[in-house]
């Protein structure tokens, strides 16, 4: 049973300062940068930026954002999920997966079905239906893995197509 809630800062502006401080502590990006982006999401005049936190009681245990570009050279691959973080003692409980799914659904409601993210992880995001797209160069010059989400209905269709193909293959091999 989940004892946590995923909330959008757009709909819960009272969390803007604690969230900005929490993100700043995790990623060491100036507090003002987070506040500027979070304030823009609270205005609600554009689909992104958007910011989300996961709370347990009154404690932030995870969070992520959606911004135009997460400091990489592929400006055409937008918007990007950024700053995904789950507190170490809360990891391996599916919180990141639920947060990613929530963000994808919320962004789809806003008319954005394709999201991207960069990471150094090599198998984490695949568990949640993301697919490796390409390598990109970070603003620091380092190469990073770029992933693209695949909507659930597409994943189900592909899975069914694979099952149909295997069934046909079995039929052909029997003849």
Coordinates of N, CA and C in Angstrom, one line a residue:
X1 N 0.8 -1.2 0.0 CA 0.0 0.0 0.0 C 0.9 1.2 0.0
X2 N 0.6 2.2 -0.9 CA 1.4 3.4 -1.0 C 1.0 4.3 0.2
X3 N 2.0 4.8 0.8 CA 1.7 5.8 1.9 C 2.2 7.2 1.5
X4 N 2.4 7.4 0.2 CA 2.9 8.6 -0.3 C 1.9 9.2 -1.3
X5 N 2.1 10.5 -1.6 CA 1.2 11.2 -2.6 C 2.1 11.9 -3.6
X6 N 1.8 11.9 -4.8 CA 2.5 12.6 -5.9 C 1.7 13.9 -6.1
X7 N 2.3 15.0 -6.0 CA 1.6 16.3 -6.2 C 2.4 17.1 -7.2
X8 N 1.6 17.9 -7.9 CA 2.1 18.9 -8.9 C 2.2 20.2 -8.2
X9 N 3.4 20.9 -8.3 CA 3.5 22.2 -7.7 C 2.6 23.2 -8.4
X10 N 2.2 23.0 -9.6 CA 1.3 23.9 -10.3 C 0.0 24.0 -9.5
X11 N -0.5 22.8 -9.0 CA -1.7 22.8 -8.2 C -1.5 22.9 -6.7
X12 N -0.3 22.9 -6.3 CA 0.0 23.0 -4.9 C 1.1 24.0 -4.6
X13 N 0.9 25.3 -4.9 CA 2.0 26.2 -4.8 C 2.6 26.4 -3.4
X14 N 1.8 26.0 -2.4 CA 2.3 26.1 -1.0 C 3.6 25.3 -0.8
X15 N 3.9 24.4 -1.7 CA 5.1 23.5 -1.6 C 6.3 24.1 -2.4
X16 N 6.1 25.3 -3.0 CA 7.2 25.8 -3.9 C 8.5 26.0 -3.2
X17 N 8.5 26.6 -2.1 CA 9.8 26.9 -1.4 C 10.4 25.6 -0.8
X18 N 9.7 24.8 -0.1 CA 10.3 23.5 0.4 C 10.8 22.7 -0.8
X19 N 10.0 22.6 -1.9 CA 10.4 21.8 -3.0 C 11.7 22.4 -3.7
X20 N 11.7 23.7 -3.9 CA 12.9 24.3 -4.5 C 14.2 24.1 -3.6
X21 N 14.0 24.2 -2.3 CA 15.1 23.9 -1.4 C 15.6 22.4 -1.5
X22 N 14.6 21.5 -1.5 CA 14.9 20.1 -1.6 C 15.6 19.8 -2.9
X23 N 15.1 20.3 -4.1 CA 15.8 20.0 -5.3 C 17.2 20.6 -5.3
X24 N 17.4 21.8 -4.8 CA 18.7 22.5 -4.7 C 19.7 21.6 -3.9
X25 N 19.2 21.1 -2.8 CA 20.0 20.3 -2.0 C 20.5 19.0 -2.7
X26 N 19.6 18.4 -3.5 CA 19.9 17.2 -4.2 C 20.9 17.4 -5.4
X27 N 20.7 18.5 -6.1 CA 21.3 18.7 -7.4 C 22.3 19.8 -7.4
X28 N 22.4 20.6 -6.4 CA 23.4 21.7 -6.3 C 23.3 22.7 -7.4
X29 N 22.1 23.0 -7.8 CA 21.8 24.0 -8.8 C 21.2 25.2 -7.9
X30 N 21.5 26.4 -8.2 CA 21.1 27.5 -7.4 C 19.6 27.5 -7.1
X31 N 19.2 27.8 -5.9 CA 17.8 27.8 -5.4 C 17.0 28.7 -6.4
X32 N 17.6 29.9 -6.8 CA 16.9 30.8 -7.6 C 16.4 30.2 -8.9
X33 N 17.3 29.3 -9.5 CA 16.9 28.6 -10.7 C 15.7 27.8 -10.6
X34 N 15.6 27.0 -9.5 CA 14.4 26.2 -9.2 C 13.2 27.1 -9.0
X35 N 13.4 28.2 -8.1 CA 12.2 29.0 -7.9 C 11.7 29.7 -9.1
X36 N 12.6 30.1 -10.0 CA 12.1 30.7 -11.3 C 11.3 29.7 -12.1
X37 N 11.8 28.5 -12.2 CA 11.1 27.5 -13.0 C 9.8 27.1 -12.3
X38 N 9.9 26.9 -11.0 CA 8.6 26.5 -10.3 C 7.6 27.6 -10.4
X39 N 8.0 28.8 -10.3 CA 7.0 29.9 -10.4 C 6.4 30.0 -11.7
X40 N 7.2 29.7 -12.8 CA 6.7 29.6 -14.1 C 5.6 28.5 -14.3
X41 N 5.9 27.4 -13.6 CA 4.9 26.3 -13.7 C 3.6 26.6 -13.0
X42 N 3.8 27.4 -11.9 CA 2.6 27.8 -11.1 C 1.7 28.7 -11.9
X43 N 2.3 29.6 -12.7 CA 1.5 30.5 -13.5 C 0.6 29.7 -14.4
X44 N 1.1 28.6 -15.0 CA 0.3 27.7 -15.8 C 0.0 28.2 -17.2
X45 N 0.8 29.2 -17.7 CA 0.5 29.7 -19.0 C 1.1 28.9 -20.2
X46 N 2.0 27.9 -19.8 CA 2.5 27.0 -20.9 C 2.6 25.6 -20.3
X47 N 2.7 24.6 -21.2 CA 2.7 23.2 -20.7 C 3.9 22.9 -19.8
X48 N 5.0 23.5 -20.1 CA 6.2 23.3 -19.2 C 7.0 24.5 -19.1
X49 N 7.7 24.7 -18.0 CA 8.1 23.7 -17.0 C 6.9 23.3 -16.1
X50 N 7.1 22.0 -15.6 CA 6.3 21.5 -14.5 C 7.1 20.8 -13.5
X51 N 6.7 20.8 -12.3 CA 7.5 20.2 -11.2 C 6.6 19.4 -10.3
X52 N 7.1 18.3 -9.9 CA 6.3 17.3 -9.1 C 7.2 16.8 -7.9
X53 N 6.5 16.6 -6.8 CA 7.1 16.0 -5.6 C 6.3 14.9 -5.1
X54 N 7.0 14.0 -4.4 CA 6.3 12.9 -3.8 C 6.5 13.1 -2.3
X55 N 5.3 13.2 -1.6 CA 5.4 13.4 -0.2 C 4.9 12.3 0.6
X56 N 5.5 12.1 1.8 CA 5.0 11.1 2.7 C 4.8 11.8 4.0
X57 N 3.6 11.9 4.4 CA 3.3 12.8 5.6 C 3.5 14.3 5.1
X58 N 4.4 14.9 5.7 CA 4.8 16.3 5.3 C 6.3 16.3 4.8
X59 N 6.8 15.2 4.5 CA 8.2 15.1 4.1 C 8.3 14.8 2.6
X60 N 9.2 15.5 1.9 CA 9.4 15.2 0.4 C 10.4 14.0 0.4
X61 N 10.0 13.0 -0.4 CA 10.8 11.8 -0.5 C 11.3 11.6 -1.9
X62 N 10.7 12.3 -2.9 CA 11.1 12.2 -4.3 C 10.6 13.4 -5.0
X63 N 11.1 13.5 -6.2 CA 10.7 14.6 -7.1 C 11.3 14.6 -8.4
X64 N 10.7 15.4 -9.3 CA 11.2 15.5 -10.7 C 10.6 16.7 -11.4
X65 N 11.1 17.1 -12.4 CA 10.6 18.2 -13.2 C 10.5 17.9 -14.7
X66 N 9.8 18.8 -15.4 CA 9.8 18.7 -16.9 C 10.2 20.1 -17.3
X67 N 11.3 20.2 -18.1 CA 11.8 21.5 -18.5 C 12.0 21.3 -20.0
X68 N 12.4 22.5 -20.7 CA 12.6 22.4 -22.1 C 13.8 21.6 -22.5
X69 N 14.9 21.8 -21.8 CA 16.2 21.1 -22.1 C 17.0 20.9 -20.9
X70 N 17.4 19.7 -20.7 CA 18.2 19.3 -19.5 C 19.7 19.4 -19.7
X71 N 20.2 20.6 -20.2 CA 21.6 20.8 -20.3 C 22.3 19.9 -21.3
X72 N 21.7 19.7 -22.5 CA 22.4 18.9 -23.5 C 22.3 19.6 -24.9
X73 N 23.0 19.1 -25.9 CA 23.1 19.7 -27.2 C 22.0 19.4 -28.1
X74 N 21.0 18.5 -27.8 CA 19.9 18.2 -28.7 C 18.7 19.0 -28.3
X75 N 18.7 20.3 -28.7 CA 17.7 21.2 -28.4 C 16.3 20.8 -29.0
X76 N 16.4 20.0 -30.1 CA 15.2 19.5 -30.8 C 14.4 18.4 -30.0
X77 N 15.1 17.8 -29.0 CA 14.5 16.7 -28.2 C 14.0 17.3 -26.9
X78 N 12.7 17.7 -27.0 CA 12.1 18.5 -25.9 C 10.6 18.1 -25.7
X79 N 10.1 18.2 -24.5 CA 10.6 18.6 -23.3 C 11.4 17.4 -22.6
X80 N 12.1 17.7 -21.5 CA 12.9 16.7 -20.8 C 12.5 16.6 -19.4
X81 N 12.4 15.4 -18.9 CA 12.2 15.1 -17.5 C 13.6 15.3 -16.9
X82 N 13.6 16.0 -15.8 CA 14.9 16.4 -15.2 C 14.8 16.2 -13.6
X83 N 16.0 16.2 -13.0 CA 16.1 16.2 -11.6 C 15.3 15.1 -10.9
X84 N 15.2 13.9 -11.5 CA 14.5 12.8 -10.9 C 15.4 12.3 -9.7
X85 N 14.8 12.3 -8.5 CA 15.5 11.8 -7.4 C 14.6 11.2 -6.4
X86 N 15.0 10.1 -5.8 CA 14.3 9.4 -4.7 C 15.2 9.3 -3.6
X87 N 14.8 9.7 -2.4 CA 15.7 9.6 -1.2 C 16.2 8.1 -1.1
X88 N 17.5 7.9 -0.8 CA 18.0 6.6 -0.8 C 17.3 5.6 0.1
X89 N 16.8 6.0 1.2 CA 16.0 5.0 2.1 C 14.7 4.7 1.5
X90 N 14.2 5.3 0.5 CA 12.9 5.1 -0.2 C 13.0 4.4 -1.5
X91 N 14.2 4.1 -1.9 CA 14.5 3.5 -3.2 C 14.0 2.0 -3.2
X92 N 13.9 1.5 -4.4 CA 13.5 0.0 -4.7 C 12.1 -0.3 -4.2
X93 N 11.3 0.7 -4.2 CA 9.9 0.6 -3.8 C 8.9 1.0 -5.0
X94 N 9.5 1.3 -6.1 CA 8.7 1.6 -7.3 C 8.2 3.1 -7.3
X95 N 8.8 3.9 -6.4 CA 8.4 5.3 -6.4 C 8.7 6.0 -7.7
X96 N 10.0 5.8 -8.1 CA 10.4 6.5 -9.4 C 9.5 6.1 -10.5
X97 N 9.1 4.8 -10.6 CA 8.3 4.4 -11.7 C 6.9 5.0 -11.6
X98 N 6.3 5.1 -10.4 CA 5.0 5.8 -10.3 C 5.1 7.2 -10.6
X99 N 6.2 7.9 -10.2 CA 6.4 9.3 -10.5 C 6.5 9.5 -12.0
X100 N 7.3 8.7 -12.7 CA 7.4 8.8 -14.1 C 6.1 8.6 -14.8
X101 N 5.3 7.6 -14.4 CA 4.0 7.4 -15.0 C 3.1 8.5 -14.8
X102 N 3.1 9.1 -13.6 CA 2.3 10.2 -13.3 C 2.6 11.4 -14.1
X103 N 3.9 11.7 -14.3 CA 4.3 12.8 -15.1 C 3.9 12.6 -16.6
X104 N 4.1 11.4 -17.1 CA 3.7 11.2 -18.5 C 2.2 11.4 -18.7
X105 N 1.4 10.9 -17.8 CA 0.0 11.1 -17.9 C -0.4 12.6 -17.8
X106 N 0.2 13.3 -16.8 CA -0.1 14.7 -16.7 C 0.3 15.5 -17.9
X107 N 1.5 15.2 -18.4 CA 1.9 15.9 -19.6 C 1.0 15.6 -20.8
X108 N 0.6 14.3 -20.9 CA -0.3 13.9 -22.0 C -1.6 14.7 -22.0
X109 N -2.1 15.0 -20.8 CA -3.3 15.8 -20.6 C -3.1 17.2 -21.1
X110 N -1.8 17.7 -21.0 CA -1.4 19.0 -21.5 C -1.1 19.0 -23.0
X111 N -1.2 17.8 -23.6 CA -1.0 17.7 -25.1 C 0.4 17.3 -25.5
X112 N 1.2 16.9 -24.5 CA 2.6 16.4 -24.8 C 2.7 14.9 -24.5
X113 N 2.8 14.1 -25.5 CA 2.9 12.7 -25.4 C 4.3 12.1 -25.4
X114 N 5.2 12.9 -25.9 CA 6.6 12.4 -26.0 C 7.5 13.3 -25.1
X115 N 8.2 12.6 -24.2 CA 9.1 13.2 -23.3 C 10.5 12.5 -23.4
X116 N 11.5 13.3 -23.1 CA 12.9 12.8 -23.2 C 13.5 12.9 -21.8
X117 N 14.6 12.2 -21.6 CA 15.4 12.4 -20.4 C 16.9 11.9 -20.7
X118 N 17.8 12.5 -20.0 CA 19.2 12.1 -20.1 C 19.6 11.4 -18.8
X119 N 20.5 10.5 -18.9 CA 20.9 9.7 -17.8 C 22.3 9.0 -18.0
X120 N 22.9 8.6 -16.9 CA 24.1 7.8 -17.0 C 23.7 6.3 -16.7
X121 N 22.4 6.1 -16.3 CA 22.0 4.7 -16.0 C 21.8 4.0 -17.3
X122 N 22.0 2.6 -17.3 CA 21.9 1.9 -18.5 C 20.8 0.9 -18.6
X123 N 20.1 0.7 -17.5 CA 18.9 -0.2 -17.6 C 17.7 0.2 -16.7
X124 N 17.9 1.2 -15.9 CA 16.9 1.7 -15.0 C 15.6 2.1 -15.7
X125 N 15.7 2.9 -16.7 CA 14.5 3.5 -17.3 C 13.7 2.5 -18.2
X126 N 14.5 1.5 -18.8 CA 13.8 0.5 -19.6 C 12.7 -0.2 -18.8
X127 N 12.9 -0.4 -17.5 CA 12.0 -1.1 -16.6 C 10.6 -0.4 -16.7
X128 N 10.6 0.9 -17.0 CA 9.4 1.7 -16.9 C 8.9 2.1 -18.3
X129 N 9.4 1.3 -19.3 CA 8.9 1.5 -20.7 C 9.6 2.6 -21.5
X130 N 10.7 3.1 -21.0 CA 11.5 4.1 -21.8 C 12.4 3.4 -22.7
X131 N 12.7 4.0 -23.8 CA 13.6 3.3 -24.7 C 14.8 4.2 -25.1
X132 N 16.0 3.6 -25.2 CA 17.2 4.3 -25.5 C 17.0 4.9 -26.9
X133 N 17.4 6.2 -27.0 CA 17.2 6.9 -28.3 C 18.6 7.2 -29.0
X134 N 19.5 7.8 -28.2 CA 20.8 8.2 -28.8 C 21.7 8.7 -27.7
X135 N 22.9 9.0 -28.0 CA 23.9 9.6 -27.1 C 23.8 11.1 -27.4
X136 N 23.8 12.0 -26.4 CA 23.9 13.4 -26.6 C 25.0 13.9 -25.8
X137 N 25.5 15.1 -26.1 CA 26.6 15.8 -25.4 C 26.0 16.7 -24.4
X138 N 26.3 16.5 -23.1 CA 25.9 17.5 -22.1 C 26.6 18.8 -22.2
X139 N 26.1 19.8 -21.6 CA 26.7 21.1 -21.7 C 28.1 21.1 -21.1
X140 N 28.4 20.1 -20.3 CA 29.8 19.9 -19.7 C 30.7 19.2 -20.6
X141 N 30.2 18.8 -21.8 CA 31.0 18.0 -22.8 C 30.9 16.5 -22.6
X142 N 30.4 16.0 -21.6 CA 30.2 14.6 -21.4 C 29.1 14.0 -22.2
X143 N 29.3 12.8 -22.7 CA 28.3 12.0 -23.4 C 27.3 11.4 -22.4
X144 N 26.0 11.6 -22.7 CA 24.9 11.0 -21.9 C 24.0 10.2 -22.7
X145 N 23.3 9.3 -22.1 CA 22.3 8.5 -22.8 C 21.0 9.3 -22.8
X146 N 20.3 9.4 -24.0 CA 19.0 10.0 -24.2 C 18.0 8.9 -24.3
X147 N 16.9 9.0 -23.5 CA 15.8 8.1 -23.6 C 14.5 8.9 -24.0
X148 N 13.6 8.1 -24.5 CA 12.3 8.6 -25.0 C 11.3 7.7 -24.4
X149 N 10.2 8.4 -23.9 CA 9.1 7.5 -23.3 C 8.3 6.9 -24.5
X150 N 7.7 5.9 -24.2 CA 6.8 5.2 -25.1 C 5.4 5.1 -24.4
X151 N 4.4 5.7 -24.9 CA 3.1 5.6 -24.3 C 2.7 4.2 -24.0
X152 N 2.0 3.9 -22.9 CA 1.6 2.6 -22.6 C 0.8 1.9 -23.6
X153 N -0.1 2.6 -24.3 CA -0.9 1.9 -25.3 C 0.0 1.4 -26.5
X154 N 1.0 2.2 -26.8 CA 2.0 1.7 -27.8 C 2.7 0.5 -27.3
X155 N 3.2 0.5 -26.1 CA 3.9 -0.7 -25.5 C 3.0 -1.9 -25.6
X156 N 1.7 -1.8 -25.2 CA 0.8 -2.9 -25.3 C 0.7 -3.4 -26.7
X157 N 0.5 -2.5 -27.7 CA 0.4 -2.9 -29.1 C 1.6 -3.6 -29.5
X158 N 2.8 -3.1 -29.2 CA 4.0 -3.7 -29.6 C 4.2 -5.1 -29.0
X159 N 3.8 -5.3 -27.7 CA 3.8 -6.6 -27.1 C 2.9 -7.5 -27.8
X160 N 1.7 -7.1 -28.1 CA 0.7 -7.9 -28.9 C 1.3 -8.3 -30.2
X161 N 1.9 -7.3 -30.9 CA 2.5 -7.6 -32.2 C 3.6 -8.7 -32.1
X162 N 4.4 -8.6 -31.1 CA 5.4 -9.6 -30.9 C 4.8 -11.0 -30.6
X163 N 3.8 -11.0 -29.8 CA 3.1 -12.3 -29.6 C 2.5 -12.9 -30.9
X164 N 1.9 -12.0 -31.7 CA 1.3 -12.5 -32.9 C 2.4 -13.0 -33.9
X165 N 3.5 -12.3 -33.9 CA 4.6 -12.7 -34.8 C 5.2 -14.1 -34.3
X166 N 5.3 -14.3 -33.0 CA 5.8 -15.6 -32.5 C 4.8 -16.7 -32.8
X167 N 3.5 -16.4 -32.7 CA 2.5 -17.5 -33.1 C 2.6 -17.8 -34.5
X168 N 2.8 -16.8 -35.4 CA 2.9 -17.1 -36.8 C 4.2 -17.9 -37.1
X169 N 5.2 -17.5 -36.4 CA 6.5 -18.2 -36.6 C 6.4 -19.7 -36.2
X170 N 5.7 -20.0 -35.1 CA 5.4 -21.4 -34.7 C 4.6 -22.1 -35.7
X171 N 3.6 -21.5 -36.3 CA 2.8 -22.1 -37.3 C 3.6 -22.4 -38.6
X172 N 4.4 -21.5 -39.0 CA 5.3 -21.7 -40.2 C 6.3 -22.8 -39.9
X173 N 6.9 -22.8 -38.8 CA 7.9 -23.8 -38.5 C 7.3 -25.2 -38.4
X174 N 6.0 -25.4 -38.1 CA 5.3 -26.7 -38.0 C 5.1 -27.2 -39.4
X175 N 4.9 -26.4 -40.4 CA 4.6 -26.9 -41.7 C 5.8 -27.2 -42.5

